[in-house]
Amino acid sequence: MMDLNSLRQFLVVARLEHLSRAADELHTAQPSLSRTIARLESELGTPLFDRSGRLRLNDAGRLFRDHVERALGELEAGRRAVAEAAGEGMGTVRLASETFLTLTGPLAAYKRAHPSIEIELHWSLAEDMARRLRAQDVDLCVASQPIHAEGLESMRLFDEAVGVGIPLDHPLAGRASVSIDELAGQSFVTARKGHWLRRLLDRLFAARGLTPRIVCESDEHSAIADLISAGLGIGLIPGFARRGDPRAPVAWIAVDSPDCRRTVTLYWGADSHLSTAARLMRTTIADWNWTTGEEQGHSQGLTFPGAVRSNQRGTPK
């Protein structure tokens, strides 16, 4: 009979598609994990993974994964709802984002207004956010690139230009704008694959049949401007980050491309039962004035007329 631990282990294997890495993450022996997956497949009467070469989740596995995520998510939501109803306070809000530099203002305002609520911050790639929301592993996500998945609702927070940061002594430093073709062959400092900044860079170059020359991939995204100013290369920098750190000795130059932008969006599960703490956080983020860096007002309602539900292609209905 299936137990919760087996289902949780299956989700880790399904996400990583690699038994040894899943065993390391779960702190369990690989043979034991293999037996767990085999038992699940036996109970279901069908393989969940293709094993020719690299382990791959098959169609049946993807179908089962989606149901398991929803089921475990509902159990977690029920546990939290009972805890809240039992008078243990408004509890905890769990927020995932690709970067928290953007969110420091609303997070500080939320903590001032609700000091007893615990805030859990989870760094996450956009490609993992839909799964985490469906599983109710997190309550809210803020992404700088679209999440293409069904079952989500969203609210656009702001849209801004992304420019290129260049050392002050660089030959292009005096320019008002540059084209992608002019940036070809330059050395780039950027984020690792999967991060929105790297995806934007790759997409801009690929549209012109080019490949960026990357000399540094940084996990410390706040250090990218410092590495640029040190002369290691150039790199894409959003306007928000430029405003947040005016001390960085880097020239910020506009890019001659209408696609060199990012749209920051707040996401939550369409069918999720958000806790009071999560709904208050959603209101704080939605009410934030991203131009002035202040709250726009103190909304008392928790409805969102501007929110949209995402369909299967991830576009608003």
Tab-separated table of C-alpha atoms in Angstrom:
chain	number	residue	atom	x	y	z
A	1	MET	CA	0.000	0.000	0.000
A	2	MET	CA	1.298	3.464	-0.869
A	3	ASP	CA	2.502	5.568	2.051
A	4	LEU	CA	3.251	9.279	2.210
A	5	ASN	CA	6.997	8.795	2.480
A	6	SER	CA	7.059	6.683	-0.698
A	7	LEU	CA	5.085	9.345	-2.551
A	8	ARG	CA	7.425	12.096	-1.370
A	9	GLN	CA	10.413	10.037	-2.472
A	10	PHE	CA	8.812	9.464	-5.866
A	11	LEU	CA	8.424	13.242	-6.350
A	12	VAL	CA	12.134	13.811	-5.708
A	13	VAL	CA	13.122	11.090	-8.209
A	14	ALA	CA	10.611	12.507	-10.718
A	15	ARG	CA	12.085	15.999	-10.346
A	16	LEU	CA	15.743	14.984	-10.601
A	17	GLU	CA	15.328	12.002	-12.938
A	18	HIS	CA	18.421	10.575	-11.309
A	19	LEU	CA	18.399	7.901	-8.589
A	20	SER	CA	21.759	8.597	-6.968
A	21	ARG	CA	21.179	12.370	-6.744
A	22	ALA	CA	17.674	11.743	-5.374
A	23	ALA	CA	19.083	9.344	-2.789
A	24	ASP	CA	21.640	11.971	-1.720
A	25	GLU	CA	18.944	14.634	-1.363
A	26	LEU	CA	16.700	12.275	0.605
A	27	HIS	CA	19.595	10.959	2.751
A	28	THR	CA	18.672	7.381	1.944
A	29	ALA	CA	20.430	4.443	0.291
A	30	GLN	CA	20.021	4.166	-3.472
A	31	PRO	CA	19.004	0.452	-3.386
A	32	SER	CA	16.245	1.282	-0.889
A	33	LEU	CA	15.014	4.122	-3.085
A	34	SER	CA	15.047	1.846	-6.140
A	35	ARG	CA	12.877	-0.665	-4.280
A	36	THR	CA	10.436	2.087	-3.300
A	37	ILE	CA	9.990	3.144	-6.924
A	38	ALA	CA	9.651	-0.484	-8.024
A	39	ARG	CA	6.909	-1.074	-5.422
A	40	LEU	CA	4.980	1.973	-6.630
A	41	GLU	CA	5.203	0.787	-10.222
A	42	SER	CA	4.057	-2.673	-9.170
A	43	GLU	CA	1.042	-1.267	-7.325
A	44	LEU	CA	0.113	0.938	-10.265
A	45	GLY	CA	0.672	-1.845	-12.764
A	46	THR	CA	2.835	0.225	-15.111
A	47	PRO	CA	6.366	1.723	-15.264
A	48	LEU	CA	6.655	5.359	-14.248
A	49	PHE	CA	10.096	5.883	-15.792
A	50	ASP	CA	11.838	5.009	-19.040
A	51	ARG	CA	15.120	3.294	-18.218
A	52	SER	CA	16.750	3.090	-21.646
A	53	GLY	CA	19.856	5.150	-21.043
A	54	ARG	CA	19.187	8.024	-18.663
A	55	LEU	CA	16.238	7.710	-16.260
A	56	ARG	CA	13.288	9.642	-17.700
A	57	LEU	CA	9.781	10.199	-16.366
A	58	ASN	CA	7.311	8.732	-18.893
A	59	ASP	CA	3.728	9.776	-19.679
A	60	ALA	CA	2.269	7.627	-16.892
A	61	GLY	CA	4.857	9.019	-14.492
A	62	ARG	CA	4.015	12.604	-15.378
A	63	LEU	CA	0.307	11.917	-14.899
A	64	PHE	CA	0.934	10.271	-11.520
A	65	ARG	CA	3.340	13.059	-10.466
A	66	ASP	CA	0.698	15.751	-11.070
A	67	HIS	CA	-1.854	13.911	-8.924
A	68	VAL	CA	0.657	13.207	-6.163
A	69	GLU	CA	1.709	16.866	-6.054
A	70	ARG	CA	-1.898	17.980	-5.671
A	71	ALA	CA	-2.688	15.336	-3.060
A	72	LEU	CA	0.321	16.082	-0.869
A	73	GLY	CA	-0.292	19.793	-1.332
A	74	GLU	CA	-3.846	19.436	-0.050
A	75	LEU	CA	-2.631	17.501	2.989
A	76	GLU	CA	-0.119	20.239	3.795
A	77	ALA	CA	-2.776	22.918	3.295
A	78	GLY	CA	-5.084	21.015	5.633
A	79	ARG	CA	-2.402	20.757	8.294
A	80	ARG	CA	-1.734	24.472	8.142
A	81	ALA	CA	-5.453	25.331	8.156
A	82	VAL	CA	-6.007	23.244	11.289
A	83	ALA	CA	-3.033	24.872	13.006
A	84	GLU	CA	-4.401	28.317	12.183
A	85	ALA	CA	-7.907	27.406	13.352
A	86	ALA	CA	-6.510	25.963	16.578
A	87	GLY	CA	-5.311	29.410	17.558
A	88	GLU	CA	-1.616	29.063	16.832
A	89	GLY	CA	-1.578	32.514	15.272
A	90	MET	CA	-1.561	33.426	11.604
A	91	GLY	CA	1.398	31.133	11.068
A	92	THR	CA	3.946	31.311	8.290
A	93	VAL	CA	4.042	32.621	4.731
A	94	ARG	CA	6.372	30.941	2.215
A	95	LEU	CA	7.584	33.045	-0.694
A	96	ALA	CA	9.763	31.851	-3.574
A	97	SER	CA	11.622	34.142	-5.956
A	98	GLU	CA	14.536	34.207	-8.391
A	99	THR	CA	15.889	37.277	-6.614
A	100	PHE	CA	14.996	39.013	-3.354
A	101	LEU	CA	16.635	42.343	-4.159
A	102	THR	CA	13.379	43.351	-5.853
A	103	LEU	CA	11.309	42.426	-2.802
A	104	THR	CA	13.185	43.986	0.110
A	105	GLY	CA	10.798	46.964	0.314
A	106	PRO	CA	7.487	45.067	0.541
A	107	LEU	CA	9.054	42.387	2.760
A	108	ALA	CA	10.200	45.026	5.250
A	109	ALA	CA	6.751	46.675	5.207
A	110	TYR	CA	5.066	43.310	5.764
A	111	LYS	CA	7.304	42.446	8.707
A	112	ARG	CA	6.642	45.828	10.317
A	113	ALA	CA	2.881	45.390	9.936
A	114	HIS	CA	2.823	41.715	10.998
A	115	PRO	CA	5.798	41.076	13.310
A	116	SER	CA	4.375	37.814	14.675
A	117	ILE	CA	4.166	36.130	11.271
A	118	GLU	CA	7.175	34.090	10.233
A	119	ILE	CA	8.415	34.613	6.656
A	120	GLU	CA	10.137	31.775	4.824
A	121	LEU	CA	12.070	32.820	1.721
A	122	HIS	CA	12.948	30.191	-0.875
A	123	TRP	CA	15.240	30.875	-3.825
A	124	SER	CA	13.791	29.111	-6.848
A	125	LEU	CA	14.171	28.952	-10.602
A	126	ALA	CA	11.046	29.963	-12.523
A	127	GLU	CA	10.909	26.490	-14.102
A	128	ASP	CA	10.398	24.947	-10.634
A	129	MET	CA	7.787	27.406	-9.388
A	130	ALA	CA	4.670	25.829	-10.920
A	131	ARG	CA	5.549	22.479	-9.363
A	132	ARG	CA	6.160	24.056	-5.967
A	133	LEU	CA	2.885	25.972	-6.088
A	134	ARG	CA	0.896	22.879	-7.119
A	135	ALA	CA	2.476	20.888	-4.307
A	136	GLN	CA	1.818	23.828	-1.940
A	137	ASP	CA	5.482	23.690	-1.003
A	138	VAL	CA	5.313	27.506	-1.210
A	139	ASP	CA	2.387	29.929	-1.088
A	140	LEU	CA	3.499	32.648	-3.512
A	141	CYS	CA	6.123	33.034	-6.218
A	142	VAL	CA	7.622	36.113	-7.849
A	143	ALA	CA	9.171	35.465	-11.264
A	144	SER	CA	11.001	37.660	-13.764
A	145	GLN	CA	9.999	35.444	-16.701
A	146	PRO	CA	6.708	33.793	-17.659
A	147	ILE	CA	5.663	30.540	-16.000
A	148	HIS	CA	4.029	28.344	-18.640
A	149	ALA	CA	1.731	26.090	-16.641
A	150	GLU	CA	-1.950	25.600	-16.003
A	151	GLY	CA	-3.607	25.956	-12.619
A	152	LEU	CA	-1.938	29.243	-11.669
A	153	GLU	CA	-3.227	32.750	-11.160
A	154	SER	CA	-1.009	35.749	-11.621
A	155	MET	CA	-0.693	39.497	-11.257
A	156	ARG	CA	1.842	41.589	-13.137
A	157	LEU	CA	3.823	43.764	-10.746
A	158	PHE	CA	5.982	45.826	-13.098
A	159	ASP	CA	7.745	45.799	-16.447
A	160	GLU	CA	11.141	47.397	-16.994
A	161	ALA	CA	13.988	47.741	-19.439
A	162	VAL	CA	17.123	45.677	-18.958
A	163	GLY	CA	20.330	47.423	-19.951
A	164	VAL	CA	23.950	46.386	-20.183
A	165	GLY	CA	26.428	47.189	-17.441
A	166	ILE	CA	29.875	48.188	-18.716
A	167	PRO	CA	33.088	49.180	-16.865
A	168	LEU	CA	33.610	52.923	-16.870
A	169	ASP	CA	36.823	52.644	-18.879
A	170	HIS	CA	35.289	50.397	-21.558
A	171	PRO	CA	35.215	51.775	-25.155
A	172	LEU	CA	31.386	51.556	-25.179
A	173	ALA	CA	30.959	53.307	-21.821
A	174	GLY	CA	30.095	56.699	-23.322
A	175	ARG	CA	27.308	55.379	-25.566
A	176	ALA	CA	23.622	56.118	-24.946
A	177	SER	CA	22.610	52.765	-26.432
A	178	VAL	CA	24.100	49.696	-28.103
A	179	SER	CA	22.789	46.929	-30.365
A	180	ILE	CA	23.074	43.202	-29.757
A	181	ASP	CA	25.346	42.931	-32.814
A	182	GLU	CA	27.742	45.428	-31.204
A	183	LEU	CA	27.859	43.261	-28.085
A	184	ALA	CA	28.814	40.116	-30.016
A	185	GLY	CA	32.316	39.036	-29.086
A	186	GLN	CA	32.295	40.928	-25.787
A	187	SER	CA	33.070	39.024	-22.587
A	188	PHE	CA	29.942	38.553	-20.448
A	189	VAL	CA	29.473	38.140	-16.709
A	190	THR	CA	26.066	36.602	-16.062
A	191	ALA	CA	24.016	34.144	-14.012
A	192	ARG	CA	23.924	30.391	-14.444
A	193	LYS	CA	21.583	28.673	-16.877
A	194	GLY	CA	17.952	28.722	-15.777
A	195	HIS	CA	18.083	32.169	-14.174
A	196	TRP	CA	15.982	34.763	-15.977
A	197	LEU	CA	18.995	37.018	-16.641
A	198	ARG	CA	20.856	34.200	-18.409
A	199	ARG	CA	17.765	33.127	-20.348
A	200	LEU	CA	17.244	36.673	-21.575
A	201	LEU	CA	20.880	36.956	-22.686
A	202	ASP	CA	20.753	33.629	-24.540
A	203	ARG	CA	17.414	34.500	-26.162
A	204	LEU	CA	18.579	37.913	-27.407
A	205	PHE	CA	21.686	36.428	-29.012
A	206	ALA	CA	19.935	33.341	-30.416
A	207	ALA	CA	17.406	35.563	-32.212
A	208	ARG	CA	20.338	36.887	-34.263
A	209	GLY	CA	22.068	33.553	-34.730
A	210	LEU	CA	24.722	34.472	-32.160
A	211	THR	CA	26.093	32.937	-28.972
A	212	PRO	CA	27.273	35.151	-26.106
A	213	ARG	CA	30.878	34.757	-24.974
A	214	ILE	CA	30.513	34.038	-21.261
A	215	VAL	CA	33.605	34.296	-19.072
A	216	CYS	CA	31.918	34.165	-15.653
A	217	GLU	CA	28.754	32.478	-14.374
A	218	SER	CA	27.923	33.756	-10.909
A	219	ASP	CA	25.629	32.193	-8.306
A	220	GLU	CA	25.932	35.443	-6.353
A	221	HIS	CA	23.745	37.618	-8.530
A	222	SER	CA	24.318	40.678	-6.366
A	223	ALA	CA	28.037	40.379	-7.224
A	224	ILE	CA	27.565	40.666	-11.001
A	225	ALA	CA	27.795	44.486	-10.993
A	226	ASP	CA	30.935	44.314	-8.826
A	227	LEU	CA	32.548	41.818	-11.204
A	228	ILE	CA	31.693	44.084	-14.148
A	229	SER	CA	33.167	47.123	-12.411
A	230	ALA	CA	36.315	45.080	-11.732
A	231	GLY	CA	36.778	44.760	-15.486
A	232	LEU	CA	35.998	41.053	-15.908
A	233	GLY	CA	33.424	41.746	-18.608
A	234	ILE	CA	30.031	43.285	-19.310
A	235	GLY	CA	26.578	41.995	-18.388
A	236	LEU	CA	22.843	42.568	-18.467
A	237	ILE	CA	21.536	44.538	-15.476
A	238	PRO	CA	17.848	45.320	-14.825
A	239	GLY	CA	16.873	48.901	-14.151
A	240	PHE	CA	15.683	47.998	-10.650
A	241	ALA	CA	19.120	46.718	-9.641
A	242	ARG	CA	20.694	49.871	-11.067
A	243	ARG	CA	18.499	52.015	-8.813
A	244	GLY	CA	19.174	49.787	-5.825
A	245	ASP	CA	22.974	50.125	-5.928
A	246	PRO	CA	23.906	53.565	-7.324
A	247	ARG	CA	27.396	53.247	-5.843
A	248	ALA	CA	28.523	50.544	-8.251
A	249	PRO	CA	31.026	52.156	-10.680
A	250	VAL	CA	29.342	50.732	-13.773
A	251	ALA	CA	27.950	52.517	-16.837
A	252	TRP	CA	24.367	51.406	-17.565
A	253	ILE	CA	23.566	51.576	-21.284
A	254	ALA	CA	20.237	50.929	-23.003
A	255	VAL	CA	20.029	48.009	-25.453
A	256	ASP	CA	18.465	48.655	-28.866
A	257	SER	CA	15.979	45.796	-28.673
A	258	PRO	CA	12.312	45.869	-27.621
A	259	ASP	CA	12.819	42.364	-26.217
A	260	CYS	CA	15.481	43.417	-23.728
A	261	ARG	CA	13.011	43.753	-20.877
A	262	ARG	CA	11.682	41.790	-17.955
A	263	THR	CA	8.167	41.525	-16.577
A	264	VAL	CA	7.975	40.727	-12.858
A	265	THR	CA	4.866	38.728	-11.967
A	266	LEU	CA	3.329	37.392	-8.756
A	267	TYR	CA	1.931	33.834	-8.987
A	268	TRP	CA	-0.169	31.629	-6.719
A	269	GLY	CA	-2.104	28.400	-7.131
A	270	ALA	CA	-5.565	28.884	-8.644
A	271	ASP	CA	-7.063	26.242	-6.366
A	272	SER	CA	-4.847	26.817	-3.330
A	273	HIS	CA	-6.367	27.632	0.035
A	274	LEU	CA	-4.072	30.461	1.055
A	275	SER	CA	-3.583	31.081	4.755
A	276	THR	CA	-4.291	34.477	6.268
A	277	ALA	CA	-0.542	35.119	6.389
A	278	ALA	CA	-0.188	34.355	2.663
A	279	ARG	CA	-3.178	36.486	1.692
A	280	LEU	CA	-1.778	39.415	3.665
A	281	MET	CA	1.557	38.991	1.908
A	282	ARG	CA	-0.181	38.905	-1.473
A	283	THR	CA	-1.957	42.151	-0.623
A	284	THR	CA	1.275	43.842	0.514
A	285	ILE	CA	3.105	42.910	-2.693
A	286	ALA	CA	0.132	43.866	-4.895
A	287	ASP	CA	-0.224	47.255	-3.173
A	288	TRP	CA	3.453	48.158	-3.470
A	289	ASN	CA	4.376	51.158	-5.622
A	290	TRP	CA	7.323	49.838	-7.608
A	291	THR	CA	8.130	53.281	-9.001
A	292	THR	CA	8.491	55.122	-5.682
A	293	GLY	CA	9.359	52.138	-3.514
A	294	GLU	CA	6.432	52.757	-1.150
A	295	GLU	CA	3.079	51.233	-0.344
A	296	GLN	CA	0.337	52.601	-2.580
A	297	GLY	CA	-2.319	52.196	0.075
A	298	HIS	CA	-3.609	49.958	2.782
A	299	SER	CA	-6.038	47.697	0.991
A	300	GLN	CA	-8.504	46.002	3.324
A	301	GLY	CA	-9.920	43.605	0.776
A	302	LEU	CA	-8.279	40.420	-0.360
A	303	THR	CA	-9.762	40.241	-3.850
A	304	PHE	CA	-7.724	40.797	-6.978
A	305	PRO	CA	-9.731	42.043	-9.964
A	306	GLY	CA	-6.555	42.319	-12.041
A	307	ALA	CA	-5.481	38.731	-11.461
A	308	VAL	CA	-5.594	36.289	-14.324
A	309	ARG	CA	-5.774	32.521	-14.442
A	310	SER	CA	-3.183	30.853	-16.643
A	311	ASN	CA	-4.311	28.256	-19.155
A	312	GLN	CA	-2.278	25.304	-20.379
A	313	ARG	CA	-0.053	27.487	-22.572
A	314	GLY	CA	0.595	29.864	-19.684
A	315	THR	CA	-1.107	32.855	-21.320
A	316	PRO	CA	-3.899	34.811	-19.616
A	317	LYS	CA	-7.453	33.809	-20.384
